[in-house]
Amino acid sequence: MDIKEQPIGVFDSGIGGLTVLKEILKALPYENTVYLGDTARVPYGIRSPETVLRYSFENTRFLISKNIKLLVIACNTSSAISLDAIKEMVNIPVIGVIEPGAKAAVKATRNKMVGVIGTEATIKSNSYTKAIKNLDKEISVTALACPLFVPLVEEGWTDGTIASLIAEKYLSNFKNSNIDTIVLGCTHYPLLKKVISNVMGSEVTLIDSAIETAGEIKKILKTSGLEKKKEGSPLREFFVTDSVEKFLNIGEKFLGEKINNIEKIQLGG
Ligand code: DGL
């Protein structure tokens, strides 16, 4: 098979990575894609780095077996912990969501005060702070774990009183700071954009790592000559490690389109 025709592989701990796939499909609608959601073992955000690393390796091996030309680690937790190790493990381009999000935040901030929100594991890893400081060490970064945001979104409560109250409680930590930019450092948080923006005010810029990552993938494919020709209908494949029905129910909301061609697989021992 012509390498350009090979799919882009995307994995996440579950359905959240569909927010990243959605942006990839917007930016590169003609590319073939294969998505793996490790729904049997979600959430990753509360697990130890060793466990996240092991799961990420297994996901990578599975996608490599699907003959992918580029790997996207759509999960922020996984990107934070396993990006470097996975880059060593495979010989195709690998892209995580941290670096693109960090770059966009550095570009967006006017007063060099940036907030980052994510899962406990992502925040503990310090990856966003390191990536932002690497680009501009004068930027002050305040990082905050918002663990309740993931179950909230999974439940479909992305607006209304409960979502607002939880967002207000978490983000009160940011309220009296001068932060002008917040990185949504978790796959699920783009679905809470409206609520977060209501709490923080419209003058605070929200960075959606998914959009930035899709732009970065487009650039990599172009510069490495891996772009698929803009012809034929693209192949979309989905794999999950738990119930297909459950994935479809929420997944189509995340992706914003119908999901066909889905299969349940087993990973790990
Ligand atoms: N996909 C995860 C992330 O972006 C959120 C869900 C989880 O904890 O696994 O960090």
Coordinates of C-alpha atoms and ligand atoms in Angstrom, one line a residue, residues 12-14 16-17 42-46 74-78 119 122 150 154 185-188, ligand 1:
D12 CA -7.2 7.9 23.8
S13 CA -8.2 6.4 27.2
G14 CA -11.8 6.4 25.9
G16 CA -12.6 11.9 25.0
G17 CA -10.1 11.7 22.2
V42 CA -10.7 4.7 31.4
P43 CA -10.0 6.9 33.3
Y44 CA -6.2 7.2 32.9
G45 CA -6.1 10.5 34.8
I46 CA -6.3 9.0 38.2
A74 CA -5.0 12.3 21.8
C75 CA -5.1 11.7 25.6
N76 CA -3.5 14.5 27.5
T77 CA -2.6 12.2 30.4
S78 CA -1.0 9.7 28.1
T119 CA -6.5 15.5 35.1
T122 CA -1.4 15.4 33.8
V150 CA -14.4 14.2 33.2
E154 CA -19.3 11.7 30.4
G185 CA -5.5 20.3 29.0
C186 CA -7.9 17.3 28.9
T187 CA -9.8 15.7 26.0
H188 CA -13.1 16.3 27.8
Ligands
DGL1 N1 -8.3 11.4 28.1 C1 -8.0 11.9 29.4 C2 -7.1 13.1 29.2 O1 -7.1 13.9 28.2 C3 -9.2 12.2 30.2 C4 -9.9 11.0 30.7 C5 -9.1 10.1 31.5 O2 -8.8 10.4 32.7 O3 -8.7 9.0 31.0 O4 -6.3 13.4 30.1

